[in-house]
Coordinates of C-alpha atoms and ligand atoms in Angstrom, one line a residue:
M1 CA 18.8 3.6 -1.1
E2 CA 15.7 5.5 -2.2
V3 CA 13.0 3.6 -4.1
I4 CA 10.8 5.8 -6.2
I5 CA 7.7 4.1 -7.6
Q6 CA 5.9 5.8 -10.4
P7 CA 2.5 4.7 -11.7
T8 CA 3.5 4.1 -15.4
H9 CA 6.4 3.5 -17.6
E10 CA 6.1 7.0 -19.0
D11 CA 6.0 8.5 -15.4
A12 CA 9.1 6.6 -14.4
V13 CA 11.1 7.7 -17.5
G14 CA 9.9 11.3 -17.1
F15 CA 10.9 11.4 -13.5
C16 CA 14.3 10.0 -14.3
A17 CA 14.8 12.5 -17.1
R18 CA 13.8 15.4 -14.8
M19 CA 16.3 14.3 -12.1
L20 CA 19.0 14.1 -14.7
A21 CA 18.2 17.4 -16.3
R22 CA 18.1 19.1 -13.0
R23 CA 21.5 17.8 -12.1
I24 CA 22.9 18.9 -15.5
R25 CA 21.5 22.4 -14.9
E26 CA 23.0 22.5 -11.4
K27 CA 26.4 21.3 -12.5
P28 CA 26.9 22.1 -16.2
D29 CA 30.3 20.4 -16.3
I30 CA 28.9 17.2 -14.8
V31 CA 30.5 13.8 -15.5
L32 CA 27.8 11.3 -16.3
G33 CA 28.1 7.6 -16.4
L34 CA 25.7 6.3 -19.0
A35 CA 24.0 3.0 -19.9
T36 CA 22.5 1.6 -23.0
G37 CA 19.6 -0.8 -23.6
R38 CA 15.9 -0.7 -24.2
T39 CA 15.1 1.0 -20.9
M40 CA 17.3 4.0 -21.7
E41 CA 15.9 4.7 -25.2
P42 CA 12.8 6.7 -24.1
L43 CA 14.9 8.4 -21.5
Y44 CA 17.4 9.7 -24.1
T45 CA 14.5 10.7 -26.3
Q46 CA 13.2 12.9 -23.4
L47 CA 16.7 14.4 -22.8
V48 CA 16.9 15.3 -26.6
T49 CA 13.4 16.9 -26.3
M50 CA 14.5 18.9 -23.3
H51 CA 17.6 20.0 -25.2
Q52 CA 15.5 21.1 -28.2
N53 CA 12.6 22.7 -26.3
E54 CA 14.1 23.9 -23.0
G55 CA 17.7 24.5 -24.0
L56 CA 19.1 21.7 -21.8
D57 CA 22.8 22.3 -22.3
F58 CA 25.3 19.5 -22.8
S59 CA 28.2 21.6 -24.1
R60 CA 30.3 21.1 -20.9
V61 CA 29.0 17.6 -20.0
T62 CA 31.5 14.6 -20.0
T63 CA 30.2 11.1 -20.3
F64 CA 31.6 7.6 -19.7
N65 CA 29.5 4.6 -20.8
L66 CA 29.4 1.4 -18.9
D67 CA 30.2 -1.1 -21.5
E68 CA 30.9 -2.0 -25.1
Y69 CA 30.9 -5.3 -27.1
I70 CA 34.3 -6.7 -27.9
G71 CA 34.9 -6.9 -31.7
L72 CA 32.3 -4.5 -32.9
P73 CA 33.6 -1.3 -34.6
P74 CA 31.9 2.0 -33.6
E75 CA 30.0 2.2 -36.9
H76 CA 28.4 -1.2 -36.3
E77 CA 24.7 -0.6 -35.7
Q78 CA 24.7 -2.8 -32.5
S79 CA 27.8 -1.3 -31.0
Y80 CA 27.1 0.9 -28.0
R81 CA 29.0 3.8 -29.6
Y82 CA 26.5 3.7 -32.4
Y83 CA 23.6 3.4 -30.0
M84 CA 24.8 6.5 -28.0
N85 CA 25.4 8.6 -31.1
H86 CA 22.0 7.5 -32.5
H87 CA 19.9 8.0 -29.4
L88 CA 21.6 11.0 -27.7
F89 CA 25.0 12.4 -28.8
N90 CA 24.0 13.3 -32.4
H91 CA 21.0 15.2 -31.2
V92 CA 22.4 17.4 -28.4
N93 CA 25.2 19.9 -28.2
I94 CA 27.7 17.6 -26.5
N95 CA 31.3 17.7 -27.5
Q96 CA 32.0 14.3 -29.0
A97 CA 35.5 14.4 -27.6
N98 CA 34.1 14.4 -24.1
T99 CA 32.1 11.2 -24.7
H100 CA 33.9 8.0 -23.7
L101 CA 33.1 4.3 -24.3
P102 CA 35.5 1.4 -23.8
N103 CA 37.1 0.5 -27.1
G104 CA 36.0 -3.0 -27.9
M105 CA 38.3 -3.0 -30.9
A106 CA 41.5 -2.3 -28.8
E107 CA 44.4 -4.6 -29.7
D108 CA 45.4 -4.7 -26.0
I109 CA 42.2 -5.1 -24.1
A110 CA 43.9 -5.1 -20.7
A111 CA 45.7 -1.8 -21.4
E112 CA 42.4 -0.3 -22.7
C113 CA 40.7 -1.2 -19.4
V114 CA 43.5 0.4 -17.3
D115 CA 43.3 3.5 -19.5
Y116 CA 39.5 3.7 -19.2
E117 CA 39.8 3.8 -15.4
K118 CA 42.6 6.3 -15.7
R119 CA 40.4 8.6 -17.8
I120 CA 37.6 8.5 -15.3
V121 CA 40.0 9.5 -12.5
E122 CA 41.5 12.3 -14.6
V123 CA 38.2 14.1 -14.9
G124 CA 37.6 13.8 -11.2
G125 CA 35.3 10.7 -11.2
I126 CA 31.7 10.1 -12.1
D127 CA 29.2 12.5 -10.6
L128 CA 26.1 10.6 -11.5
Q129 CA 26.0 7.0 -12.8
L130 CA 22.9 6.0 -14.7
L131 CA 22.1 2.3 -14.5
G132 CA 19.7 -0.2 -16.0
I133 CA 19.4 -3.8 -14.7
G134 CA 19.7 -7.0 -16.6
E135 CA 17.3 -9.9 -16.0
D136 CA 20.2 -11.7 -14.4
G137 CA 20.8 -8.8 -12.0
H138 CA 23.8 -7.3 -13.9
I139 CA 24.7 -3.6 -13.8
G140 CA 26.9 -2.7 -16.8
F141 CA 27.8 -6.2 -17.9
N142 CA 28.8 -7.3 -14.5
E143 CA 27.3 -10.8 -14.8
P144 CA 26.6 -13.0 -11.7
I145 CA 29.6 -13.8 -9.6
S146 CA 31.5 -10.7 -10.8
S147 CA 33.5 -9.4 -7.9
L148 CA 31.7 -6.7 -6.1
R149 CA 35.1 -4.8 -6.2
S150 CA 35.8 -5.4 -9.8
R151 CA 37.3 -2.8 -12.1
T152 CA 36.9 -2.3 -15.9
R153 CA 37.7 -5.6 -17.7
N154 CA 36.4 -8.0 -20.3
K155 CA 33.6 -10.3 -19.3
T156 CA 32.0 -13.3 -20.9
L157 CA 28.2 -12.7 -21.1
T158 CA 25.7 -15.1 -19.7
K159 CA 23.3 -17.0 -21.8
E160 CA 20.5 -14.9 -20.3
T161 CA 22.1 -11.7 -21.4
I162 CA 22.8 -13.2 -24.9
A163 CA 19.1 -14.2 -25.1
Q164 CA 18.1 -10.7 -23.9
N165 CA 20.2 -8.8 -26.5
S166 CA 20.8 -11.1 -29.5
P167 CA 17.4 -10.3 -31.1
F168 CA 18.9 -6.9 -31.9
F169 CA 21.4 -8.5 -34.3
S170 CA 20.3 -9.4 -37.8
E171 CA 21.6 -12.9 -37.1
P172 CA 21.5 -13.7 -33.3
S173 CA 24.7 -15.7 -33.6
L174 CA 26.5 -12.5 -34.6
M175 CA 26.2 -11.1 -31.1
P176 CA 29.6 -11.0 -29.4
V177 CA 29.8 -13.2 -26.2
Q178 CA 32.5 -10.9 -24.7
A179 CA 32.2 -7.3 -23.7
L180 CA 34.2 -4.7 -21.9
T181 CA 32.5 -3.4 -18.8
V182 CA 33.4 -1.0 -16.0
G183 CA 33.4 -3.0 -12.7
V184 CA 31.1 -3.0 -9.8
G185 CA 33.8 -1.3 -7.8
T186 CA 34.1 1.4 -10.4
I187 CA 30.3 2.0 -10.3
M188 CA 30.3 2.1 -6.5
E189 CA 32.8 5.0 -6.7
A190 CA 30.3 7.2 -8.5
R191 CA 29.1 10.0 -6.3
Y192 CA 25.5 9.2 -7.1
C193 CA 23.8 6.2 -8.6
L194 CA 20.5 6.4 -10.4
M195 CA 18.9 3.1 -11.6
L196 CA 15.9 3.0 -13.9
A197 CA 13.9 -0.2 -14.3
T198 CA 10.5 -0.6 -16.0
G199 CA 8.2 -3.4 -16.9
E200 CA 7.1 -6.7 -15.4
D201 CA 10.1 -8.6 -16.7
K202 CA 12.2 -6.7 -14.2
A203 CA 9.9 -7.2 -11.2
Q204 CA 11.6 -10.4 -9.8
I205 CA 15.2 -9.1 -10.2
I206 CA 14.4 -5.7 -8.8
A207 CA 13.0 -7.3 -5.7
Q208 CA 16.1 -9.4 -5.3
A209 CA 18.5 -6.5 -6.0
I210 CA 16.7 -4.1 -3.6
E211 CA 15.4 -6.3 -0.8
G212 CA 17.5 -9.5 -1.2
P213 CA 20.9 -10.3 0.2
I214 CA 23.9 -8.4 -1.1
T215 CA 25.5 -11.0 -3.3
A216 CA 27.8 -11.3 -6.3
M217 CA 25.0 -13.5 -7.8
V218 CA 23.0 -10.3 -8.3
T219 CA 25.6 -7.6 -8.8
A220 CA 23.0 -4.8 -8.7
S221 CA 22.5 -5.7 -5.0
A222 CA 25.9 -4.1 -4.3
L223 CA 24.0 -0.8 -4.6
Q224 CA 22.5 -1.4 -1.2
L225 CA 25.9 -0.4 0.1
H226 CA 26.0 2.9 -1.9
P227 CA 25.4 5.9 0.3
H228 CA 23.6 7.9 -2.5
C229 CA 21.5 5.7 -4.7
A230 CA 18.0 6.0 -6.1
V231 CA 16.1 3.4 -8.0
I232 CA 13.2 4.6 -10.1
V233 CA 10.7 1.9 -11.1
D234 CA 7.2 1.8 -12.6
E235 CA 4.4 -0.2 -10.8
A236 CA 5.1 -3.2 -13.1
A237 CA 8.7 -3.4 -12.0
A238 CA 7.8 -2.7 -8.4
A239 CA 5.2 -5.5 -8.3
R240 CA 7.3 -7.9 -6.1
L241 CA 8.7 -5.4 -3.6
K242 CA 7.8 -6.4 -0.1
M243 CA 8.2 -2.8 1.2
H244 CA 6.2 -1.4 -1.8
D245 CA 3.7 0.6 0.4
Y246 CA 6.5 2.0 2.6
Y247 CA 8.3 3.3 -0.5
L248 CA 5.1 5.0 -1.7
W249 CA 4.5 6.5 1.7
A250 CA 8.0 7.7 2.0
F251 CA 7.7 9.3 -1.4
E252 CA 4.6 11.2 -0.3
T253 CA 6.3 12.6 2.8
K254 CA 9.6 13.7 1.2
P255 CA 9.3 17.3 -0.1
D256 CA 11.6 17.3 -3.1
W257 CA 12.4 13.9 -4.6
E258 CA 13.8 15.2 -7.9
K259 CA 16.6 16.7 -5.9
L260 CA 19.6 14.4 -5.5
D261 CA 20.9 14.0 -2.0
Ligands
F6R301 C1 24.0 -1.6 -20.9 C2 23.9 -1.9 -19.5 C3 23.0 -3.1 -19.1 C4 21.6 -2.8 -19.3 C5 20.7 -4.0 -18.9 C6 19.2 -3.7 -19.1 O1 24.9 -0.5 -21.1 O2 24.4 -1.2 -18.7 O3 23.3 -3.4 -17.7 O4 21.2 -1.6 -18.6 O5 21.1 -5.1 -19.6 O6 19.0 -3.7 -20.5 P1 17.5 -3.3 -21.0 O7 17.3 -1.9 -20.7 O8 17.6 -3.6 -22.5 O9 16.6 -4.3 -20.3

């Protein structure tokens, strides 16, 4: 695992955007795994700017999002389909047919989960999986005690996650308590994982995920077993890392961090 500490929130987001843009340029038909949430909003804004100003080309890109609420139609403002259209897809030249999210309105949820995994396999797997981290350590909606080998399935959200996300709903009680999420096992099969975490609220869980034991209680800790994973944090989110100075020193000594290897 590579830990990249950037001074500010803007620096961390900018670094992540440049890493992603570089990979899209190197492999124009890349398959991206995408996340939603507050952390990703400025990142997608930067990608849109890169598309507009630098011609970053999404025309051959395929995407698979990590999760979707059960029971929210795509046009619902808090659905993750709406989020992705609003923050990224509507503003770049991506082919909407190549953008995938689990269907939270599916009549047969189990069949939808199997089909989602199948679609990922059919395109050759995820090249680069973008990840945020929940305050309870989740990646996607893989809440504590999710199997570290789990596949796409429905998951009951924790009270922490509901507290984190319900303020987005006009009435907090309208937030679904169930979501579809790709599994930790699915995420671990991506060829490269890139996590972005910013702000002091993430400092404690980032320290647990990166330097704590690998445990299903913090599903992000499974990334310690991933052979190609980078975590980009700002100083606020890095505040509790024991090896903080080592990560900074390693950063200074490596010639090309924006390259993925
Ligand atoms: C959502 C997702 C979640 C978020 C996490 C952090 O698609 O994958 O794991 O990344 O809940 O959310 P924010 O960025 O709002 O703190």
